[in-house]
Amino acid sequence: RHRRRKKNGRDKMLPAMIVFIPALLLPRLHTPANHICVLNRANVPSMQKSASAGTQASEQLKKTELEEEIEAAAAAEAAGKIARSPTVLKASHEVAKQAVDALQAELAAASSEHAIAKVLASKGATGAVSKLARALRKPKGTIALIGAGSLMDSATLGGFDLNDPGYISEQFRLAGASAVCVALSGDDMLTADALATTAAEQATAAGEFPGPLPIIARDCFVDEVQLAAAKAGGATAVLLTMVYNGEEKTRSLLKEATQLGLEPIVRVATETELSWALEIGSKIICIGDTSLPCAQHLLAKIPSDVVSLCDIQVKDVRGVWKVRDLGFDALIIGKSLMEICIRDRIPPESVMKAMLSKGSVQFGLGMQKGRLEGSKETLGSLAM
């Protein structure tokens, strides 16, 4: 009778011990493989490990984070769709053609001593370089950051201008970034001479530690003369977006960039584009114009000897940690970094150090109202 009473007692307690978590309606989004991406607990990064125990508050927090990630993924898919729309691509090609025509006219009127002419004349004189690829290769469980400028409406920070390419170039280097990305056109171009300013600033660190960082030129590259101009301006690498040119033209640009002494990065958004990038021999592949769950799907198809680069906007410091935990080698960080700087009135160096810290997505706060959790202790080094 005692055993029956004890068993019945456990039966009465069982319903109270069960926590029911309501199912979420998850939207179906565009994906690289089949144009449909089902976001669920299996492919949304922060929900890969469910918590069977915990307070009601922690469960609600997880639910809120999942909803935020689904919303962010939907926004990323929508932005990618716009960026790859025929209208936007046509406009980008028109701007690129105007730039090519202007450069060719400039070369025609100049002598052989013109900087771009010298670069073109030296084509093939140097072998393939891999400085950027080496810089982006980090130990497992870590991530390399590529600092990128982003034109901000409110950019003054304690007397420093976040729209000043020279200032942010120095900040990125001091923070431990692995490279700098400079937009040569478009909404994120800081100044017309941003590339030259960045190159000049990085050159001031020659012979020091940390030394000059690799500089990635970002533009709608459609012609060799643009690549030569980027090289002449101080770039050491170029970002080639597959959707601008298709497989064969991108293959040609990749070869030309290599012969000019530039490291080419091929940017893709679909499985087809990824297969093309691998077919043409890309050693650094960037994934963008898609959501993080879809990028994770593509990442699994990138061979281990190819450097993987994520070009998807993250919300905050913990967002960087999520990208790190997915296994990407590197992340381009720009607008969200600057937004944190403006919001909390702290310099880019401090924010980037927090992003590089040994932070935990599950237990770490990352940064909340200026709290730079882990900014002292960084991956690979320890500040005493």
GROMACS .gro file of C-alpha atoms in nm:
model
  384
    1ARG     CA    1   0.000   0.000   0.000
    2HIS     CA    2   0.289   0.230   0.081
    3ARG     CA    3   0.439   0.167  -0.267
    4ARG     CA    4   0.101   0.234  -0.433
    5ARG     CA    5   0.064   0.562  -0.244
    6LYS     CA    6   0.417   0.664  -0.344
    7LYS     CA    7   0.352   0.575  -0.708
    8ASN     CA    8   0.022   0.764  -0.705
    9GLY     CA    9   0.200   1.063  -0.555
   10ARG     CA   10   0.450   1.064  -0.840
   11ASP     CA   11   0.165   1.040  -1.091
   12LYS     CA   12   0.000   1.345  -0.940
   13MET     CA   13   0.324   1.541  -0.954
   14LEU     CA   14   0.406   1.447  -1.315
   15PRO     CA   15   0.175   1.696  -1.493
   16ALA     CA   16   0.314   1.982  -1.286
   17MET     CA   17   0.667   1.892  -1.391
   18ILE     CA   18   0.598   1.906  -1.763
   19VAL     CA   19   0.663   2.237  -1.934
   20PHE     CA   20   0.473   2.290  -2.255
   21ILE     CA   21   0.634   2.525  -2.503
   22PRO     CA   22   0.392   2.655  -2.767
   23ALA     CA   23   0.488   2.582  -3.124
   24LEU     CA   24   0.590   2.879  -3.335
   25LEU     CA   25   0.468   2.942  -3.685
   26LEU     CA   26   0.787   2.958  -3.884
   27PRO     CA   27   0.792   3.136  -4.219
   28ARG     CA   28   0.925   2.976  -4.537
   29LEU     CA   29   1.198   3.183  -4.695
   30HIS     CA   30   1.412   3.177  -5.007
   31THR     CA   31   1.705   2.940  -4.994
   32PRO     CA   32   2.003   2.866  -5.207
   33ALA     CA   33   1.901   2.507  -5.278
   34ASN     CA   34   1.533   2.508  -5.359
   35HIS     CA   35   1.415   2.866  -5.307
   36ILE     CA   36   1.249   2.758  -4.983
   37CYS     CA   37   1.411   2.790  -4.642
   38VAL     CA   38   1.223   2.652  -4.344
   39LEU     CA   39   1.345   2.824  -4.029
   40ASN     CA   40   1.312   2.597  -3.729
   41ARG     CA   41   1.492   2.501  -3.413
   42ALA     CA   42   1.732   2.285  -3.614
   43ASN     CA   43   1.868   2.560  -3.837
   44VAL     CA   44   1.830   2.878  -3.632
   45PRO     CA   45   2.171   2.900  -3.459
   46SER     CA   46   2.068   2.999  -3.106
   47MET     CA   47   1.803   2.726  -3.086
   48GLN     CA   48   2.021   2.429  -3.173
   49LYS     CA   49   2.038   2.341  -2.805
   50SER     CA   50   1.700   2.346  -2.633
   51ALA     CA   51   1.678   2.394  -2.260
   52SER     CA   52   1.470   2.125  -2.095
   53ALA     CA   53   1.513   2.292  -1.760
   54GLY     CA   54   1.504   2.650  -1.654
   55THR     CA   55   1.273   2.914  -1.530
   56GLN     CA   56   0.975   3.049  -1.714
   57ALA     CA   57   1.166   3.372  -1.771
   58SER     CA   58   1.455   3.194  -1.944
   59GLU     CA   59   1.213   3.003  -2.167
   60GLN     CA   60   1.043   3.328  -2.261
   61LEU     CA   61   1.381   3.481  -2.337
   62LYS     CA   62   1.467   3.193  -2.568
   63LYS     CA   63   1.132   3.227  -2.741
   64THR     CA   64   1.191   3.600  -2.788
   65GLU     CA   65   1.540   3.540  -2.927
   66LEU     CA   66   1.404   3.284  -3.172
   67GLU     CA   67   1.139   3.528  -3.290
   68GLU     CA   68   1.406   3.798  -3.333
   69GLU     CA   69   1.624   3.561  -3.535
   70ILE     CA   70   1.334   3.465  -3.759
   71GLU     CA   71   1.256   3.832  -3.811
   72ALA     CA   72   1.622   3.908  -3.887
   73ALA     CA   73   1.639   3.616  -4.132
   74ALA     CA   74   1.326   3.738  -4.311
   75ALA     CA   75   1.471   4.090  -4.333
   76ALA     CA   76   1.802   3.956  -4.469
   77GLU     CA   77   1.622   3.751  -4.733
   78ALA     CA   78   1.415   4.053  -4.836
   79ALA     CA   79   1.723   4.277  -4.857
   80GLY     CA   80   1.909   4.014  -5.059
   81LYS     CA   81   1.619   3.981  -5.300
   82ILE     CA   82   1.623   4.357  -5.360
   83ALA     CA   83   2.002   4.367  -5.403
   84ARG     CA   84   1.983   4.091  -5.665
   85SER     CA   85   1.678   4.226  -5.847
   86PRO     CA   86   1.711   4.304  -6.221
   87THR     CA   87   1.651   4.674  -6.154
   88VAL     CA   88   1.932   4.706  -5.900
   89LEU     CA   89   2.172   4.492  -6.102
   90LYS     CA   90   2.107   4.700  -6.412
   91ALA     CA   91   2.172   5.022  -6.221
   92SER     CA   92   2.495   4.878  -6.076
   93HIS     CA   93   2.615   4.776  -6.422
   94GLU     CA   94   2.543   5.122  -6.559
   95VAL     CA   95   2.748   5.284  -6.282
   96ALA     CA   96   3.028   5.032  -6.338
   97LYS     CA   97   3.029   5.099  -6.714
   98GLN     CA   98   3.058   5.473  -6.653
   99ALA     CA   99   3.352   5.409  -6.421
  100VAL     CA  100   3.521   5.187  -6.680
  101ASP     CA  101   3.473   5.445  -6.955
  102ALA     CA  102   3.616   5.719  -6.734
  103LEU     CA  103   3.921   5.511  -6.640
  104GLN     CA  104   3.990   5.413  -7.001
  105ALA     CA  105   3.963   5.777  -7.109
  106GLU     CA  106   4.201   5.875  -6.831
  107LEU     CA  107   4.451   5.612  -6.941
  108ALA     CA  108   4.425   5.717  -7.305
  109ALA     CA  109   4.515   6.074  -7.214
  110ALA     CA  110   4.795   5.977  -6.974
  111SER     CA  111   5.148   5.852  -7.021
  112SER     CA  112   5.288   5.512  -6.938
  113GLU     CA  113   5.386   5.655  -6.600
  114HIS     CA  114   5.022   5.670  -6.489
  115ALA     CA  115   4.969   5.457  -6.176
  116ILE     CA  116   4.704   5.237  -6.337
  117ALA     CA  117   4.911   5.199  -6.653
  118LYS     CA  118   5.203   5.078  -6.442
  119VAL     CA  119   4.984   4.819  -6.272
  120LEU     CA  120   4.857   4.690  -6.606
  121ALA     CA  121   5.212   4.682  -6.744
  122SER     CA  122   5.325   4.466  -6.451
  123LYS     CA  123   5.049   4.212  -6.503
  124GLY     CA  124   5.178   3.862  -6.444
  125ALA     CA  125   5.505   3.981  -6.292
  126THR     CA  126   5.410   3.861  -5.945
  127GLY     CA  127   5.284   3.521  -5.843
  128ALA     CA  128   4.965   3.448  -5.657
  129VAL     CA  129   4.952   3.607  -5.312
  130SER     CA  130   4.781   3.466  -5.005
  131LYS     CA  131   4.834   3.725  -4.731
  132LEU     CA  132   4.461   3.775  -4.679
  133ALA     CA  133   4.383   3.404  -4.680
  134ARG     CA  134   4.647   3.346  -4.413
  135ALA     CA  135   4.518   3.638  -4.206
  136LEU     CA  136   4.164   3.498  -4.209
  137ARG     CA  137   4.268   3.150  -4.101
  138LYS     CA  138   4.219   3.135  -3.724
  139PRO     CA  139   4.221   2.848  -3.472
  140LYS     CA  140   3.903   2.646  -3.441
  141GLY     CA  141   3.643   2.817  -3.225
  142THR     CA  142   3.762   3.166  -3.319
  143ILE     CA  143   3.673   3.409  -3.596
  144ALA     CA  144   3.852   3.677  -3.795
  145LEU     CA  145   3.685   4.015  -3.830
  146ILE     CA  146   3.702   4.238  -4.136
  147GLY     CA  147   3.622   4.597  -4.046
  148ALA     CA  148   3.414   4.790  -4.299
  149GLY     CA  149   3.309   5.152  -4.301
  150SER     CA  150   2.941   5.237  -4.323
  151LEU     CA  151   2.819   5.587  -4.396
  152MET     CA  152   2.626   5.705  -4.089
  153ASP     CA  153   2.397   6.007  -4.054
  154SER     CA  154   2.514   6.067  -3.697
  155ALA     CA  155   2.880   5.979  -3.694
  156THR     CA  156   3.054   6.207  -3.446
  157LEU     CA  157   3.191   6.020  -3.146
  158GLY     CA  158   3.367   6.232  -2.883
  159GLY     CA  159   3.532   6.448  -3.146
  160PHE     CA  160   3.610   6.157  -3.380
  161ASP     CA  161   3.425   6.102  -3.706
  162LEU     CA  162   3.309   5.747  -3.777
  163ASN     CA  163   3.278   5.846  -4.143
  164ASP     CA  164   3.652   5.925  -4.154
  165PRO     CA  165   3.820   5.630  -4.332
  166GLY     CA  166   4.156   5.710  -4.173
  167TYR     CA  167   4.019   5.704  -3.819
  168ILE     CA  168   3.828   5.377  -3.852
  169SER     CA  169   4.121   5.217  -4.035
  170GLU     CA  170   4.341   5.275  -3.731
  171GLN     CA  171   4.066   5.161  -3.494
  172PHE     CA  172   4.025   4.833  -3.682
  173ARG     CA  173   4.397   4.759  -3.669
  174LEU     CA  174   4.430   4.840  -3.297
  175ALA     CA  175   4.126   4.624  -3.219
  176GLY     CA  176   4.279   4.314  -3.376
  177ALA     CA  177   4.087   4.303  -3.704
  178SER     CA  178   4.234   4.081  -3.974
  179ALA     CA  179   4.155   4.309  -4.270
  180VAL     CA  180   3.977   4.627  -4.379
  181CYS     CA  181   3.703   4.639  -4.643
  182VAL     CA  182   3.657   4.963  -4.839
  183ALA     CA  183   3.351   5.038  -5.055
  184LEU     CA  184   3.445   5.221  -5.375
  185SER     CA  185   3.087   5.311  -5.466
  186GLY     CA  186   2.734   5.280  -5.334
  187ASP     CA  187   2.565   5.385  -5.012
  188ASP     CA  188   2.850   5.268  -4.788
  189MET     CA  189   3.126   5.461  -4.964
  190LEU     CA  190   3.266   5.699  -4.703
  191THR     CA  191   3.463   5.933  -4.929
  192ALA     CA  192   3.582   5.935  -5.289
  193ASP     CA  193   3.940   5.880  -5.171
  194ALA     CA  194   3.856   5.627  -4.897
  195LEU     CA  195   4.079   5.357  -5.049
  196ALA     CA  196   4.384   5.583  -5.078
  197THR     CA  197   4.325   5.722  -4.727
  198THR     CA  198   4.297   5.373  -4.580
  199ALA     CA  199   4.610   5.254  -4.760
  200ALA     CA  200   4.807   5.556  -4.638
  201GLU     CA  201   4.692   5.504  -4.279
  202GLN     CA  202   4.776   5.133  -4.282
  203ALA     CA  203   5.119   5.212  -4.423
  204THR     CA  204   5.200   5.410  -4.108
  205ALA     CA  205   5.206   5.081  -3.915
  206ALA     CA  206   5.483   4.928  -4.126
  207GLY     CA  207   5.741   4.764  -3.902
  208GLU     CA  208   5.511   4.777  -3.600
  209PHE     CA  209   5.280   4.533  -3.426
  210PRO     CA  210   5.009   4.506  -3.529
  211GLY     CA  211   5.131   4.582  -3.879
  212PRO     CA  212   4.939   4.698  -4.186
  213LEU     CA  213   4.621   4.504  -4.256
  214PRO     CA  214   4.517   4.363  -4.595
  215ILE     CA  215   4.274   4.598  -4.772
  216ILE     CA  216   3.975   4.459  -4.962
  217ALA     CA  217   3.822   4.679  -5.235
  218ARG     CA  218   3.448   4.635  -5.273
  219ASP     CA  219   3.273   4.744  -5.592
  220CYS     CA  220   3.077   4.624  -5.893
  221PHE     CA  221   3.383   4.498  -6.077
  222VAL     CA  222   3.315   4.419  -6.442
  223ASP     CA  223   3.643   4.507  -6.613
  224GLU     CA  224   4.016   4.458  -6.566
  225VAL     CA  225   4.082   4.833  -6.560
  226GLN     CA  226   3.875   4.861  -6.240
  227LEU     CA  227   4.090   4.593  -6.079
  228ALA     CA  228   4.406   4.776  -6.184
  229ALA     CA  229   4.268   5.101  -6.040
  230ALA     CA  230   4.196   4.927  -5.708
  231LYS     CA  231   4.549   4.788  -5.702
  232ALA     CA  232   4.694   5.128  -5.779
  233GLY     CA  233   4.484   5.279  -5.502
  234GLY     CA  234   4.629   5.046  -5.239
  235ALA     CA  235   4.398   4.744  -5.237
  236THR     CA  236   4.549   4.401  -5.177
  237ALA     CA  237   4.227   4.206  -5.246
  238VAL     CA  238   3.900   4.251  -5.435
  239LEU     CA  239   3.546   4.128  -5.377
  240LEU     CA  240   3.394   3.980  -5.695
  241THR     CA  241   3.017   3.930  -5.672
  242MET     CA  242   2.909   3.636  -5.884
  243VAL     CA  243   2.561   3.768  -5.965
  244TYR     CA  244   2.711   4.074  -6.138
  245ASN     CA  245   2.897   3.875  -6.403
  246GLY     CA  246   2.804   3.506  -6.402
  247GLU     CA  247   3.045   3.214  -6.405
  248GLU     CA  248   3.261   3.277  -6.714
  249LYS     CA  249   3.311   3.651  -6.664
  250THR     CA  250   3.387   3.598  -6.294
  251ARG     CA  251   3.640   3.330  -6.393
  252SER     CA  252   3.810   3.584  -6.620
  253LEU     CA  253   3.811   3.857  -6.353
  254LEU     CA  254   3.947   3.614  -6.094
  255LYS     CA  255   4.236   3.524  -6.323
  256GLU     CA  256   4.306   3.891  -6.405
  257ALA     CA  257   4.299   3.991  -6.040
  258THR     CA  258   4.548   3.718  -5.953
  259GLN     CA  259   4.781   3.827  -6.235
  260LEU     CA  260   4.765   4.185  -6.105
  261GLY     CA  261   4.878   4.070  -5.759
  262LEU     CA  262   4.534   4.090  -5.595
  263GLU     CA  263   4.364   3.822  -5.389
  264PRO     CA  264   4.016   3.760  -5.534
  265ILE     CA  265   3.719   3.684  -5.311
  266VAL     CA  266   3.411   3.545  -5.484
  267ARG     CA  267   3.079   3.644  -5.326
  268VAL     CA  268   2.783   3.406  -5.369
  269ALA     CA  269   2.426   3.366  -5.246
  270THR     CA  270   2.301   3.038  -5.394
  271GLU     CA  271   2.414   2.679  -5.432
  272THR     CA  272   2.456   2.730  -5.805
  273GLU     CA  273   2.682   3.031  -5.753
  274LEU     CA  274   2.878   2.841  -5.488
  275SER     CA  275   2.936   2.552  -5.727
  276TRP     CA  276   3.057   2.801  -5.990
  277ALA     CA  277   3.292   2.967  -5.739
  278LEU     CA  278   3.445   2.630  -5.653
  279GLU     CA  279   3.464   2.533  -6.020
  280ILE     CA  280   3.666   2.843  -6.112
  281GLY     CA  281   3.910   2.778  -5.826
  282SER     CA  282   3.817   3.045  -5.571
  283LYS     CA  283   4.023   3.013  -5.253
  284ILE     CA  284   3.814   3.261  -5.052
  285ILE     CA  285   3.436   3.245  -5.078
  286CYS     CA  286   3.205   3.504  -4.929
  287ILE     CA  287   2.836   3.435  -4.860
  288GLY     CA  288   2.596   3.729  -4.865
  289ASP     CA  289   2.254   3.850  -4.983
  290THR     CA  290   2.084   3.577  -4.784
  291SER     CA  291   1.988   3.487  -4.427
  292LEU     CA  292   2.215   3.333  -4.165
  293PRO     CA  293   2.034   2.994  -4.162
  294CYS     CA  294   2.065   2.974  -4.541
  295ALA     CA  295   2.431   3.080  -4.517
  296GLN     CA  296   2.485   2.795  -4.272
  297HIS     CA  297   2.341   2.558  -4.533
  298LEU     CA  298   2.590   2.686  -4.792
  299LEU     CA  299   2.881   2.681  -4.546
  300ALA     CA  300   2.845   2.305  -4.508
  301LYS     CA  301   2.927   2.270  -4.880
  302ILE     CA  302   3.250   2.472  -4.871
  303PRO     CA  303   3.562   2.251  -4.858
  304SER     CA  304   3.788   2.288  -4.556
  305ASP     CA  305   4.078   2.422  -4.766
  306VAL     CA  306   3.867   2.718  -4.885
  307VAL     CA  307   3.836   3.022  -4.657
  308SER     CA  308   3.472   3.097  -4.568
  309LEU     CA  309   3.364   3.456  -4.525
  310CYS     CA  310   3.023   3.573  -4.396
  311ASP     CA  311   2.882   3.901  -4.527
  312ILE     CA  312   2.550   3.908  -4.342
  313GLN     CA  313   2.462   4.187  -4.103
  314VAL     CA  314   2.446   4.085  -3.737
  315LYS     CA  315   2.264   4.273  -3.465
  316ASP     CA  316   2.523   4.293  -3.191
  317VAL     CA  317   2.824   4.131  -3.026
  318ARG     CA  318   2.639   3.805  -2.960
  319GLY     CA  319   2.548   3.799  -3.329
  320VAL     CA  320   2.919   3.782  -3.409
  321TRP     CA  321   2.958   3.495  -3.164
  322LYS     CA  322   2.675   3.309  -3.339
  323VAL     CA  323   2.850   3.343  -3.675
  324ARG     CA  324   3.172   3.223  -3.509
  325ASP     CA  325   2.998   2.919  -3.361
  326LEU     CA  326   2.855   2.824  -3.703
  327GLY     CA  327   3.213   2.771  -3.819
  328PHE     CA  328   3.279   3.066  -4.052
  329ASP     CA  329   3.643   3.170  -4.079
  330ALA     CA  330   3.565   3.540  -4.098
  331LEU     CA  331   3.290   3.803  -4.086
  332ILE     CA  332   3.262   4.145  -4.251
  333ILE     CA  333   3.133   4.381  -3.983
  334GLY     CA  334   3.033   4.739  -4.063
  335LYS     CA  335   2.696   4.903  -4.007
  336SER     CA  336   2.601   4.722  -3.685
  337LEU     CA  337   2.946   4.800  -3.541
  338MET     CA  338   2.901   5.171  -3.609
  339GLU     CA  339   2.548   5.168  -3.469
  340ILE     CA  340   2.677   5.025  -3.139
  341CYS     CA  341   2.948   5.293  -3.130
  342ILE     CA  342   2.690   5.569  -3.170
  343ARG     CA  343   2.440   5.414  -2.930
  344ASP     CA  344   2.685   5.358  -2.645
  345ARG     CA  345   2.934   5.635  -2.731
  346ILE     CA  346   3.233   5.403  -2.739
  347PRO     CA  347   3.506   5.371  -3.005
  348PRO     CA  348   3.511   5.092  -3.267
  349GLU     CA  349   3.823   4.943  -3.106
  350SER     CA  350   3.634   4.860  -2.785
  351VAL     CA  351   3.336   4.710  -2.965
  352MET     CA  352   3.549   4.497  -3.193
  353LYS     CA  353   3.753   4.365  -2.900
  354ALA     CA  354   3.429   4.254  -2.736
  355MET     CA  355   3.331   4.079  -3.059
  356LEU     CA  356   3.663   3.893  -3.058
  357SER     CA  357   3.632   3.794  -2.692
  358LYS     CA  358   3.572   3.443  -2.557
  359GLY     CA  359   3.201   3.506  -2.533
  360SER     CA  360   2.932   3.242  -2.497
  361VAL     CA  361   2.609   3.276  -2.695
  362GLN     CA  362   2.427   3.072  -2.434
  363PHE     CA  363   2.556   3.243  -2.120
  364GLY     CA  364   2.720   3.569  -2.229
  365LEU     CA  365   2.546   3.904  -2.251
  366GLY     CA  366   2.781   4.037  -2.517
  367MET     CA  367   2.708   4.405  -2.485
  368GLN     CA  368   2.412   4.563  -2.312
  369LYS     CA  369   2.410   4.938  -2.265
  370GLY     CA  370   2.785   4.972  -2.294
  371ARG     CA  371   2.883   4.654  -2.110
  372LEU     CA  372   3.182   4.510  -2.296
  373GLU     CA  373   3.177   4.158  -2.161
  374GLY     CA  374   3.500   3.977  -2.234
  375SER     CA  375   3.668   4.273  -2.400
  376LYS     CA  376   3.982   4.222  -2.186
  377GLU     CA  377   4.020   3.852  -2.252
  378THR     CA  378   4.040   3.793  -2.626
  379LEU     CA  379   4.080   3.480  -2.833
  380GLY     CA  380   4.445   3.405  -2.882
  381SER     CA  381   4.574   3.660  -2.635
  382LEU     CA  382   4.524   3.768  -2.278
  383ALA     CA  383   4.545   4.132  -2.171
  384MET     CA  384   4.692   4.142  -1.820
   0.00000   0.00000   0.00000
